[in-house]
Short mmCIF file of C-alpha atoms in Angstrom, two decimals:
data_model
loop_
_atom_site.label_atom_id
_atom_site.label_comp_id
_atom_site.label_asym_id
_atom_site.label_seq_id
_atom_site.Cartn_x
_atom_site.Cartn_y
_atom_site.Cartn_z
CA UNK O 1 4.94 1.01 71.22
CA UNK O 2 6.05 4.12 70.15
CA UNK O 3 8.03 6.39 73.11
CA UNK O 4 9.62 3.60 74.52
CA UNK O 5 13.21 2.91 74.98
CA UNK O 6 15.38 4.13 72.30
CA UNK O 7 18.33 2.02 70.69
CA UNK O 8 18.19 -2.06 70.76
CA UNK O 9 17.23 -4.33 73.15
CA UNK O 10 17.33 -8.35 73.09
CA UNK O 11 14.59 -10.41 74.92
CA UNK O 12 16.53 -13.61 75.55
CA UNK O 13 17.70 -16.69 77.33
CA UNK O 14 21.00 -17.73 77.94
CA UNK O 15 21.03 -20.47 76.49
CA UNK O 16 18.90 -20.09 73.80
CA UNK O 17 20.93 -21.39 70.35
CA UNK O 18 18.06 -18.78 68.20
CA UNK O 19 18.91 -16.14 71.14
CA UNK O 20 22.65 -16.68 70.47
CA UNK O 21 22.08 -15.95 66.55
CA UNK O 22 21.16 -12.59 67.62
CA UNK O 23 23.65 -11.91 69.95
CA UNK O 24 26.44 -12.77 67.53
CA UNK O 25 24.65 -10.93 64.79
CA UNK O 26 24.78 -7.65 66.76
CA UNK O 27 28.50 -8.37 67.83
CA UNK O 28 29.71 -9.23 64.25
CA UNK O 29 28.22 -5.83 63.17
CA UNK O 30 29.65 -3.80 66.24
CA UNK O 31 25.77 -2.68 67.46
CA UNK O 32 25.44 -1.70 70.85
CA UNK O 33 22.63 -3.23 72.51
CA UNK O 34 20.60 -4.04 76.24
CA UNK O 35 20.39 -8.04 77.01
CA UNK O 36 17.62 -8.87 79.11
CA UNK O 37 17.47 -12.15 80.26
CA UNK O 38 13.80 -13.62 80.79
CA UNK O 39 12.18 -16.34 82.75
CA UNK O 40 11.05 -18.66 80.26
CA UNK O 41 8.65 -20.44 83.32
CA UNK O 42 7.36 -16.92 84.54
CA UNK O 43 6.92 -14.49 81.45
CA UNK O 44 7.47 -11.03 81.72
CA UNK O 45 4.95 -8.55 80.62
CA UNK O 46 7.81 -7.03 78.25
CA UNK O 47 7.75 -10.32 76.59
CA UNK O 48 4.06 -10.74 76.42
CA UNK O 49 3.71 -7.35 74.52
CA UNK O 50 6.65 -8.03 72.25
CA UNK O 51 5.70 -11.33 71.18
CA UNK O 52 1.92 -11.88 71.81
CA UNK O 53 1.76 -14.98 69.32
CA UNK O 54 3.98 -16.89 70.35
CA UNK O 55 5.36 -15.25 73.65
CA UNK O 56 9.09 -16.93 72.55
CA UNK O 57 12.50 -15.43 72.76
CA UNK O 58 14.70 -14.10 71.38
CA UNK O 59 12.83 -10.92 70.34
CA UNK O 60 14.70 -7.55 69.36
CA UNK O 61 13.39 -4.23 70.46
CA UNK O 62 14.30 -1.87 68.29
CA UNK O 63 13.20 2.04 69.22
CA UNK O 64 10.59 0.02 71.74
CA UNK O 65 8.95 -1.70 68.25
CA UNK O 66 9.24 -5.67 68.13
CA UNK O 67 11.12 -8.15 65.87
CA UNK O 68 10.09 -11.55 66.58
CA UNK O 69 12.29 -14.58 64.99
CA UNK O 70 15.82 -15.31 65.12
CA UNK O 71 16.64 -15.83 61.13
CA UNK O 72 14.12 -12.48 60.88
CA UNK O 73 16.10 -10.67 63.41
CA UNK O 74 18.92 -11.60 61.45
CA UNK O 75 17.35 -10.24 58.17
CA UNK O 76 16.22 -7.29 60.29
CA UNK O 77 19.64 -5.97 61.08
CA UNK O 78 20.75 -6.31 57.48
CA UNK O 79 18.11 -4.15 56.27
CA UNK O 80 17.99 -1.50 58.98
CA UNK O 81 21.82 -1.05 59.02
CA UNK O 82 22.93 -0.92 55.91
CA UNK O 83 26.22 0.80 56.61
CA UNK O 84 27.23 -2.49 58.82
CA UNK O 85 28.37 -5.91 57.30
CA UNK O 86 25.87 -7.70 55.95
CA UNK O 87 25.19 -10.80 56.96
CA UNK O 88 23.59 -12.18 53.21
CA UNK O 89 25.44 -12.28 50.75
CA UNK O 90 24.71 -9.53 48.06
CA UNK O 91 23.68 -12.07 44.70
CA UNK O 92 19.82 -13.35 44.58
CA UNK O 93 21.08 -16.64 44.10
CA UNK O 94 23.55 -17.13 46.63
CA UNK O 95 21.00 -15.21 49.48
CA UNK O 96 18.26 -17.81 48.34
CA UNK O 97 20.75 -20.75 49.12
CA UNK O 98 21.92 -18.98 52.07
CA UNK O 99 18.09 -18.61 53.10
CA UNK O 100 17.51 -22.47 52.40
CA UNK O 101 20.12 -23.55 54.44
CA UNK O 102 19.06 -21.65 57.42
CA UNK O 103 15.81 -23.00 56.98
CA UNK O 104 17.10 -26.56 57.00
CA UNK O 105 18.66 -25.60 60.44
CA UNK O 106 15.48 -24.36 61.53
CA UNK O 107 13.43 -26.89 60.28
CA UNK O 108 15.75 -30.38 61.67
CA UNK O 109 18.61 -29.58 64.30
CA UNK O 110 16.43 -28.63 67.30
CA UNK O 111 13.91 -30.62 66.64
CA UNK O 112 15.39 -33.75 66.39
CA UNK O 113 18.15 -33.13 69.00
CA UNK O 114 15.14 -32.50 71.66
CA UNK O 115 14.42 -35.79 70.10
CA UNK O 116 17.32 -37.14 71.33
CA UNK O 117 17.37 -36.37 74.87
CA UNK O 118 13.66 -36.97 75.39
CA UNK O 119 13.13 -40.26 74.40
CA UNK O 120 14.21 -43.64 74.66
CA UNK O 121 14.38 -46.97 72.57
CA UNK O 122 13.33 -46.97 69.22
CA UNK O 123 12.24 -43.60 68.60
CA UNK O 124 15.59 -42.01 70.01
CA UNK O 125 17.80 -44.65 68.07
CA UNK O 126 15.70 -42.92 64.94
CA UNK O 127 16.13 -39.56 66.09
CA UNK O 128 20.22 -40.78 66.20
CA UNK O 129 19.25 -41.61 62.83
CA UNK O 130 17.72 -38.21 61.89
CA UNK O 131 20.93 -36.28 63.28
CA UNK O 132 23.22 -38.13 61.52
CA UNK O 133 21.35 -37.64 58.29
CA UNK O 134 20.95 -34.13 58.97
CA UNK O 135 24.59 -33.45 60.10
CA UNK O 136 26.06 -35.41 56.79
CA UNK O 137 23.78 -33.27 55.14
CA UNK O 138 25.41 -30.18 56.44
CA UNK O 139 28.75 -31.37 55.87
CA UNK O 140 27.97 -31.73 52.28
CA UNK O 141 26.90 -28.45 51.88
CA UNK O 142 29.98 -26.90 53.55
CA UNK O 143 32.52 -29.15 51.76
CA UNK O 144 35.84 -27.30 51.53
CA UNK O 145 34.65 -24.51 52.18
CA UNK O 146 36.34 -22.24 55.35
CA UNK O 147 32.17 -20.98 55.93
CA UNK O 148 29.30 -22.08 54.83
CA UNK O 149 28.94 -18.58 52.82
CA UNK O 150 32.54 -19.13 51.64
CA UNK O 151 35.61 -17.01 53.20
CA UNK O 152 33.42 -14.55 55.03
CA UNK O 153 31.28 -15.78 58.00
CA UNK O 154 27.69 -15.17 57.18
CA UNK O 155 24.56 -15.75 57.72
CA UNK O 156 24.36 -19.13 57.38
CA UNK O 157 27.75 -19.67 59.71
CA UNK O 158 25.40 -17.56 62.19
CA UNK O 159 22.40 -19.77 62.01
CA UNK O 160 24.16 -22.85 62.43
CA UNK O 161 26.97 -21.95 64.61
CA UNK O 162 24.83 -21.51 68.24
CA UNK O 163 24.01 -25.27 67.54
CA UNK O 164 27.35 -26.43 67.75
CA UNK O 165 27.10 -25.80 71.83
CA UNK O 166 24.84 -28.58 71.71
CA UNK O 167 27.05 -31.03 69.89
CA UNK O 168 28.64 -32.52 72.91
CA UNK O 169 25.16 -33.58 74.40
CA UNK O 170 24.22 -34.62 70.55
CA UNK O 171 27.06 -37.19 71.06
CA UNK O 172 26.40 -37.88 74.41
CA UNK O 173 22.88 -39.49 73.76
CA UNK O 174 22.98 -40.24 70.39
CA UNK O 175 26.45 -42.21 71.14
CA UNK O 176 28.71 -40.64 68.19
CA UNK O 177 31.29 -38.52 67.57
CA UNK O 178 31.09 -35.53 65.05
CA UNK O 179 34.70 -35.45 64.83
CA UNK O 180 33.97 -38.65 63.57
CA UNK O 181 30.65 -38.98 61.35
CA UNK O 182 31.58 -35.19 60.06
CA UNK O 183 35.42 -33.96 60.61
CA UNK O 184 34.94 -30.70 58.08
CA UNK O 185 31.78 -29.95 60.28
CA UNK O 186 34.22 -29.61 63.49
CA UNK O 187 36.60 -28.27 62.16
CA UNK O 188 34.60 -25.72 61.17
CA UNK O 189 32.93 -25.22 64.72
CA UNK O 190 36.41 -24.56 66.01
CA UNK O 191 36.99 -22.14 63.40
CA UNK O 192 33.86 -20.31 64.39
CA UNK O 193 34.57 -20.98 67.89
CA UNK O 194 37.67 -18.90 67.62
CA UNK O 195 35.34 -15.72 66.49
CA UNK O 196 35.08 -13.63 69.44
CA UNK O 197 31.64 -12.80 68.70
CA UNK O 198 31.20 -16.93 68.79
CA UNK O 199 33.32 -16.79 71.78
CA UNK O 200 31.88 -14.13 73.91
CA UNK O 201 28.31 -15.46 72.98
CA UNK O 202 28.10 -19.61 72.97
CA UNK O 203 28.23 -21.21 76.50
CA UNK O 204 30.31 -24.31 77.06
CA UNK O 205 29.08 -27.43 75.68
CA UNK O 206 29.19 -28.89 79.11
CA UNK O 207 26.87 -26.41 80.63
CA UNK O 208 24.30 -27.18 77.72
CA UNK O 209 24.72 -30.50 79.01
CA UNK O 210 23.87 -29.52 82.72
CA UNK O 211 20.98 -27.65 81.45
CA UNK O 212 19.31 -30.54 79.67
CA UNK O 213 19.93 -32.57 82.72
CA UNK O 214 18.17 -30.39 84.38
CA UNK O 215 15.04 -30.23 81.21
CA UNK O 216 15.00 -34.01 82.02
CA UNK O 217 14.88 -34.10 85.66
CA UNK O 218 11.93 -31.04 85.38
CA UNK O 219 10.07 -33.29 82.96
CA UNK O 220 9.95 -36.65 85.16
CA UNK O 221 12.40 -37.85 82.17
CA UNK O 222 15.47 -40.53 83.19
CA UNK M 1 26.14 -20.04 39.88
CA UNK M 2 29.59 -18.56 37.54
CA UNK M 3 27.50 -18.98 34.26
CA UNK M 4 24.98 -16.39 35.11
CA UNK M 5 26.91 -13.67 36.60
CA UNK M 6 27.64 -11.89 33.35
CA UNK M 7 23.73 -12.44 31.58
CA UNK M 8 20.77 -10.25 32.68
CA UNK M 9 18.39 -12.23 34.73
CA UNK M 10 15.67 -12.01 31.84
CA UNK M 11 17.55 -13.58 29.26
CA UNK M 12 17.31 -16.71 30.92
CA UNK M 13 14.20 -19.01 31.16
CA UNK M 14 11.96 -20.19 34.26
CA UNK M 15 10.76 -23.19 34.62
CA UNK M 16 8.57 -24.22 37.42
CA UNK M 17 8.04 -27.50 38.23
CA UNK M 18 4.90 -28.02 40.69
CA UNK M 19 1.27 -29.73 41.15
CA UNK M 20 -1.88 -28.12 40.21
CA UNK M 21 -3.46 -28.70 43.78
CA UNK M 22 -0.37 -27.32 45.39
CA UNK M 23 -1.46 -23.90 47.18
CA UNK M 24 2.57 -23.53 47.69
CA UNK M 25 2.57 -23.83 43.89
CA UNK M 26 0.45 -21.32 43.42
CA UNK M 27 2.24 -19.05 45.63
CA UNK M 28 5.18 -18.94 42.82
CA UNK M 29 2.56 -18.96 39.61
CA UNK M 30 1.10 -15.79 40.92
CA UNK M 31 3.99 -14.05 42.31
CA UNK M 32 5.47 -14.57 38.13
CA UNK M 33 1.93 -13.05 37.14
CA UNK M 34 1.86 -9.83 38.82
CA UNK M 35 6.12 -9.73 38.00
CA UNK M 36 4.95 -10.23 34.30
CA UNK M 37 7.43 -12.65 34.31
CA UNK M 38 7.15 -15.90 31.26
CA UNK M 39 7.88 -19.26 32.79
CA UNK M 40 7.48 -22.89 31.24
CA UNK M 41 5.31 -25.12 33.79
CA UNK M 42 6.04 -28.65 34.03
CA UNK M 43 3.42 -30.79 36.14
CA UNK M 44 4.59 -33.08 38.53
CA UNK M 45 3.17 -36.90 39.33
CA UNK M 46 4.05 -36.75 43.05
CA UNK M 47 3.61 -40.19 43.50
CA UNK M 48 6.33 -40.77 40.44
CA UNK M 49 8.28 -38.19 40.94
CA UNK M 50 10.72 -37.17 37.84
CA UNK M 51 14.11 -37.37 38.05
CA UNK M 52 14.23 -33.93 37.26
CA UNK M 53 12.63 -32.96 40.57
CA UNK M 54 14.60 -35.01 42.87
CA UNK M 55 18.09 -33.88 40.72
CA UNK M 56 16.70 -30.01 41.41
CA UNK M 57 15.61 -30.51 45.34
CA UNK M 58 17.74 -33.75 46.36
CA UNK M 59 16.86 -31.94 49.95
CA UNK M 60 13.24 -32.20 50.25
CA UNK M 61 12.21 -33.77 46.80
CA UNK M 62 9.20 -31.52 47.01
CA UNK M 63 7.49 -28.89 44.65
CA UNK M 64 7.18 -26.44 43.68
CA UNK M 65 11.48 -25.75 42.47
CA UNK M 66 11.96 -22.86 40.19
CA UNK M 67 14.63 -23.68 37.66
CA UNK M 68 16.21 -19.97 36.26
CA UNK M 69 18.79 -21.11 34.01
CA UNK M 70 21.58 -23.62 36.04
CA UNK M 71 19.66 -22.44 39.68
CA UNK M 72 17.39 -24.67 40.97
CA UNK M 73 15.50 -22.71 43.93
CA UNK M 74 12.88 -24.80 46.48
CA UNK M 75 10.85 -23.48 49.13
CA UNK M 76 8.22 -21.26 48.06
CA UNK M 77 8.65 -18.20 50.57
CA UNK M 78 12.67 -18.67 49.59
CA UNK M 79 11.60 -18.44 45.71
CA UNK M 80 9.19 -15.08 46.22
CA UNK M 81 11.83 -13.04 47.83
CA UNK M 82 14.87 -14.24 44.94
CA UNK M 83 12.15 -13.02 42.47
CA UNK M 84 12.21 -9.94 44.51
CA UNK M 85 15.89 -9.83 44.11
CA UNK M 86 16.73 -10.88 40.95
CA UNK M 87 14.20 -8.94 39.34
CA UNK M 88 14.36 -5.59 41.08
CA UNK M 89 12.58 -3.75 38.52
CA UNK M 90 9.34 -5.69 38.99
CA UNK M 91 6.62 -5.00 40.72
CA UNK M 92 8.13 -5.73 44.97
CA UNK M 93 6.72 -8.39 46.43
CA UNK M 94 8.15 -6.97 49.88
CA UNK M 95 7.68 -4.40 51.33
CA UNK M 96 9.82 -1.46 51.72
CA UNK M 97 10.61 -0.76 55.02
CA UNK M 98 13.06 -3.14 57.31
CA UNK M 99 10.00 -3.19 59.79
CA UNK M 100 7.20 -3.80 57.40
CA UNK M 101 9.53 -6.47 55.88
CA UNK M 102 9.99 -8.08 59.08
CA UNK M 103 6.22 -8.60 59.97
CA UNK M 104 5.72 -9.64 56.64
CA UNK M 105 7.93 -12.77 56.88
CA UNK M 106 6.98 -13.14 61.04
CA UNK M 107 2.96 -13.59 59.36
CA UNK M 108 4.18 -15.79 56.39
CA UNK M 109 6.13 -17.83 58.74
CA UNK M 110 2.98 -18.13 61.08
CA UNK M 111 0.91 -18.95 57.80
CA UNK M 112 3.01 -21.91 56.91
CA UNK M 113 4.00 -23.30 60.69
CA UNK M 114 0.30 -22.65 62.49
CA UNK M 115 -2.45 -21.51 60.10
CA UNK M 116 -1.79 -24.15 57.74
CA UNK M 117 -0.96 -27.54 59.71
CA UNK M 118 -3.89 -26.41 62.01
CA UNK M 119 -6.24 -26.37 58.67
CA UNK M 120 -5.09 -29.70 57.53
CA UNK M 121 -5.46 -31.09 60.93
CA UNK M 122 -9.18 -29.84 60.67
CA UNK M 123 -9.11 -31.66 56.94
CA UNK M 124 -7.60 -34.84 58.31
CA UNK M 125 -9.95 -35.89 61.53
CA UNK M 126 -13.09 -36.13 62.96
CA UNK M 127 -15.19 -35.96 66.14
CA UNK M 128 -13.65 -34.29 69.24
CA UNK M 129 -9.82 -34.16 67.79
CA UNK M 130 -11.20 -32.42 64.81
CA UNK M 131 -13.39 -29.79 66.99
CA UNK M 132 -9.86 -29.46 69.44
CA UNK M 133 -8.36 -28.55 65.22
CA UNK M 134 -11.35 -26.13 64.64
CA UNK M 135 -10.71 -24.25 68.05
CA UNK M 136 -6.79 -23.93 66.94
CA UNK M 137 -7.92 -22.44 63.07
CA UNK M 138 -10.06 -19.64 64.81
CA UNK M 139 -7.61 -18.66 67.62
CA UNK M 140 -5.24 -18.37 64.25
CA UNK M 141 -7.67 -16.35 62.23
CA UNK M 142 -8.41 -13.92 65.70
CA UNK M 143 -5.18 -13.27 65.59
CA UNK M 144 -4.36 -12.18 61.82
CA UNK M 145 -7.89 -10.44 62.49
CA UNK M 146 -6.91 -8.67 65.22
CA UNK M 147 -3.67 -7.69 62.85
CA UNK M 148 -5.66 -6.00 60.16
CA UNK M 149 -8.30 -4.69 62.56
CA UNK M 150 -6.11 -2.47 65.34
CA UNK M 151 -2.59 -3.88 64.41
CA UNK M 152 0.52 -4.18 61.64
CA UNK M 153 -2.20 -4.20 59.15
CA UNK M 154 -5.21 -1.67 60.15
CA UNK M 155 -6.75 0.33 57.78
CA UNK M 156 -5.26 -1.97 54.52
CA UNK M 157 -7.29 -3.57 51.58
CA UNK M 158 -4.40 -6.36 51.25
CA UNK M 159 -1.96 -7.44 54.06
CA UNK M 160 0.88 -5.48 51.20
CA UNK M 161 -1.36 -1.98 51.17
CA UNK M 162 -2.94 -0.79 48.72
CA UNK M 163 -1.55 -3.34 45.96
CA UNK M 164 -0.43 -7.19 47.17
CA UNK M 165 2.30 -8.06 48.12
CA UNK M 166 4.30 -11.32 49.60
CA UNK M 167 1.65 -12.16 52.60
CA UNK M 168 -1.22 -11.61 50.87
CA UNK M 169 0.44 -14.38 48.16
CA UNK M 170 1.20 -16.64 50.78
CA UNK M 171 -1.77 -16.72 52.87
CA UNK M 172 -3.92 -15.93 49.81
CA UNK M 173 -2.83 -19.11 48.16
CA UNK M 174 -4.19 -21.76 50.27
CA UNK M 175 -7.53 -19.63 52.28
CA UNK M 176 -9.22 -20.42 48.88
CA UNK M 177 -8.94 -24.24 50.87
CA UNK M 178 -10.78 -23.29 53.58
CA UNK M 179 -14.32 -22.75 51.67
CA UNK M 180 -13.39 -26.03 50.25
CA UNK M 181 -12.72 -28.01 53.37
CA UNK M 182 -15.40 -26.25 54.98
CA UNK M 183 -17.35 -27.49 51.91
CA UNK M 184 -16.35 -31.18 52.15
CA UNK M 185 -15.94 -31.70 56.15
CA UNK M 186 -19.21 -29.62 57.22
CA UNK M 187 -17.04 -27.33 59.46
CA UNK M 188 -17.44 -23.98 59.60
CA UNK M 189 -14.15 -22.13 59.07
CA UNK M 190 -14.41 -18.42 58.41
CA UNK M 191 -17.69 -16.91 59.85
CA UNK M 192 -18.26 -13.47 58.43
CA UNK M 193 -18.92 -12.16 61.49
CA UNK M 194 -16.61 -13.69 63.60
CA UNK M 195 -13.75 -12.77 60.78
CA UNK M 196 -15.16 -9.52 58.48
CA UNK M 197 -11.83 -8.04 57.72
CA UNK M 198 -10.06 -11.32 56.99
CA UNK M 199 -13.27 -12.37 55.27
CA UNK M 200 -13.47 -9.25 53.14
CA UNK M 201 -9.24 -9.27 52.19
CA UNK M 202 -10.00 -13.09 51.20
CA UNK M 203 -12.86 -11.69 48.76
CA UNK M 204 -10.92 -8.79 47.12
CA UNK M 205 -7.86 -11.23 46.94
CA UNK M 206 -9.76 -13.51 44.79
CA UNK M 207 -11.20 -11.02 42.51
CA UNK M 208 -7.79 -10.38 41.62
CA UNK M 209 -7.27 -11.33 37.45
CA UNK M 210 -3.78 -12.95 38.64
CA UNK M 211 -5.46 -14.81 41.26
CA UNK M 212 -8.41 -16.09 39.26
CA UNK M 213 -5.81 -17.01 36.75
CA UNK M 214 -4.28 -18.68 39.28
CA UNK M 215 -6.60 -20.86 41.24
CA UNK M 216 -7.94 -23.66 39.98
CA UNK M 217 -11.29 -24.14 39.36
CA UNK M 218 -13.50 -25.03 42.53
CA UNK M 219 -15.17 -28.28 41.48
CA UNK M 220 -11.75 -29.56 40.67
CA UNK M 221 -10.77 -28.41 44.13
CA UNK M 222 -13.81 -30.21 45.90
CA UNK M 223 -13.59 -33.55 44.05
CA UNK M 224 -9.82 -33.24 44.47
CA UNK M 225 -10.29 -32.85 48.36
CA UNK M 226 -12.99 -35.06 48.73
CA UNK M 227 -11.16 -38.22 47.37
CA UNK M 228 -8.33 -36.45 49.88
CA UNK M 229 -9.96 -36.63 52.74
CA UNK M 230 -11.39 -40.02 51.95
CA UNK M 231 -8.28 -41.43 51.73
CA UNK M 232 -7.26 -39.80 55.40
CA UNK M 233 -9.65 -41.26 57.33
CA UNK M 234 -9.77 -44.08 55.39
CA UNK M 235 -6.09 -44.04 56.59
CA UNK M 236 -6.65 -43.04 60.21
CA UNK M 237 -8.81 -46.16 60.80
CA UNK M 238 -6.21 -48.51 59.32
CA UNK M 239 -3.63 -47.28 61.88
CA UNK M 240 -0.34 -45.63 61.32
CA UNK M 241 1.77 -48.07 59.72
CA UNK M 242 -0.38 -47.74 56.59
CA UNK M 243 -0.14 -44.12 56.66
CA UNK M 244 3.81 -44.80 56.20
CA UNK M 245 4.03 -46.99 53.93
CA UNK M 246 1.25 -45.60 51.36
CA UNK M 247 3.19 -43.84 48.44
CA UNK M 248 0.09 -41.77 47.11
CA UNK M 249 -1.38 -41.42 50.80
CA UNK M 250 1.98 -39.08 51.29
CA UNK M 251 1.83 -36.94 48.25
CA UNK M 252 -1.76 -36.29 48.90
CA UNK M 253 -0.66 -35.94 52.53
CA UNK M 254 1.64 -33.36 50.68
CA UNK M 255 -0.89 -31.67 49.05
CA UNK M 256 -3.18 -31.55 51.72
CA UNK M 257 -1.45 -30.03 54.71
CA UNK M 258 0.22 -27.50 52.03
CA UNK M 259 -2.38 -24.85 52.47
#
């Protein structure tokens, strides 16, 4: 792909939480970049080429050459501009548990919250379960703490903090508050929330909640 | 984490805790071997897990954990890079470039999310759902093939270069399943022809002295998976709820689909 475009450019979808990861990355470290939003139900050929495998957003284009996965974007921009803030932490040990816990967001929020909106009766009341579990879990790991890195906002805080658009509709079908079940959790949304590069890059909760409306009336779902 | 800051990273012990038949174990006992780096092993009864275990990975309760000192790390791919950092005078596991490093992780994350479940899906049916499993393990090979044929990897001996390095760990440990599977299910996995670069980097990987120091040996593999795969179907005929609620039916669940 060399020749292409030169500078960055993010393959994404509005409202994309592992889209938004990237766009707060880039803001947090002051990189100028090109957003180009893609139809998820009629793929471009851009996004084809970028991301062959699994022909997903978000994907960064950097100098026309692909990075394909939101948490490897993330790692991406650390390494390729060093003279930015980093997102990981500098010790082995604390990037390992900062690595882990971005995994565990990977691995259970969106997962179970499509859970949640998809299905009914027993399964969902498990998947409220799940989310509670998984949110608890969270909140235990954050404790006191103003981030989830500590007093800097980092790459953990980025991982997690797209999610937090999604917490109203969370509540909404799962029938909880997380206010509630996990106060130091929304508090520390809000915190986040007050970021601009949070700001400028989450959409409001209730618009999340429009577009899984809209998920569920596309997929025959009540 | 404050106790360590001040000692060098080699005065303090390792100590893995794992399985033998765990390829994700593996991953960590090699990645030590070509570091040079002495660990304690402690073997784990996953269907009694020790206390030990569950205090170091309350999380997941799963091996392997790498205990360095007062850090208890889980997650294989997680404990190969923090021996990358920790250690940075050993031989790199990554690569060096922000690029390489990038398709490195993209291929180990495609190892662990598609290669493997699609390879214990193979393991764990039969008939038509296990041909539909088959299908999904080449279309995953093609592509890694395609990788070291005209792609990120063209031209290499190991996914890492010249010498391996994290990908060829992670997908090395747990390909040395698929001649056993193919072995004990009857399924062809990796043709030769159909695969001769992945099939040749699969060769040269296992000729390594780390690796064969690594691996267990194959008729403990075989009878291991056979009484495995027994146990699956046996499973898959009694219906789910048995699935659920058999203890040693998980852990070899764990085992199994951790290729």
């Amino acid at each position: 792909m060399a020749g292409e475009k030169k500078g960055l450019q993010l393959l994404d979808f509005w409202v994309s939480p592992f889209g938004q990861r990237c766009r707060i990355a880039l803001a947090e470290k002051g990189l100028p970049y090109e957003y180009l939003e893609q139809d998820l139900r009629n793929k471009s050929e851009l996004l084809l080429r970028a991301n062959p495998v699994h022909k997903k957003v978000p994907v960064l284009l950097h100098d026309g050459r692909p990075v394909c996965e939101s948490l490897i974007i993330l790692h991406y921009l650390d390494e390729a501009f060093p003279d930015k803030p980093a997102l990981l932490p500098s010790d082995p040990y604390a990037r390992a548990q900062a690595r882990f816990w971005a995994d565990y967001v990977d691995k259970k929020v969106y997962d179970c919250g499509s859970r949640l909106w998809r299905l009914k009766g027993e399964p969902q009341a498990q998947a409220r379960q799940e989310m509670l579990e998984i949110l608890r879990t969270l909140e235990g790991e954050l404790g006191d703490k103003k981030y989830f890195s500590g007093e800097a906002f980092g790459f953990v805080d980025v991982a997690f903090v797209p999610f937090t658009a999604w917490f109203l509709s969370y509540e909404r079908f799962g029938e909880f508050s997380v206010e509630e079940v996990c106060p130091r959790l929304a508090a520390w949304a809000k915190r986040c929330g007050e970021r601009e590069s949070v700001a400028k890059s989450l959409h409001p909760p209730e618009k999340v909640y429009e577009f899984i409306a809209m998920l569920k009336k596309t997929y025959g779902i009540e | 984490m404050e106790k360590m800051e001040n000692v060098s990273a080699a005065a303090v012990p390792l100590k893995l805790f794992g399985s033998w038949a765990s390829s994700y174990t593996h991953r960590v006992q090699l990645a030590l071997r070509l570091k040079g780096l002495e660990f304690e092993y402690a073997e784990e009864d996953l269907g009694n897990k020790s206390d030990a275990l569950l205090r170091h990975n309350p999380v997941y309760k799963k091996v392997p954990v790498l205990v360095h000192g007062d850090r208890a790390l889980p997650e294989s791919v997680i404990i190969l890079q923090y021996l990358d950092d920790a250690w940075p005078e050993s031989r790199p596991l990554l690569p060096a470039s922000a690029l390489d490093r990038a398709l490195a992780r993209f291929w180990c994350h495609f190892a662990d999310d598609k290669l493997g479940p699609a390879v214990g899906a193979v393991f764990a049916s039969t008939g038509e759902e296990q041909e539909a499993a088959v299908r999904q393990v080449h279309e995953n090979l093609a592509l890694i093939e395609a990788e070291l044929r005209d792609g990120a990897f063209k031209g290499r001996r190991f996914f890492g270069g010249d010498e391996v390095g994290l990908l060829d760990v992670v997908l090395g440990c747990g390909s040395y399943w698929l001649a056993v599977f193919e072995e004990v299910t009857g399924v062809r996995l990796v043709d030769a022809d159909a695969f001769p670069l992945f099939h040749a980097w699969l060769r040269d990987f296992e000729a390594l002295d780390e690796v064969r120091d690594t691996i267990p040996a194959v008729d403990r593999l075989l009878e291991y998976a056979r009484g495995v795969r027994h146990m699956l179907l046996g499973l898959a005929s009694a219906g789910a709820d048995a699935a659920a609620s058999a203890t040693p039916a998980a852990a070899a669940a764990d085992i199994a689909v951790d290729i």
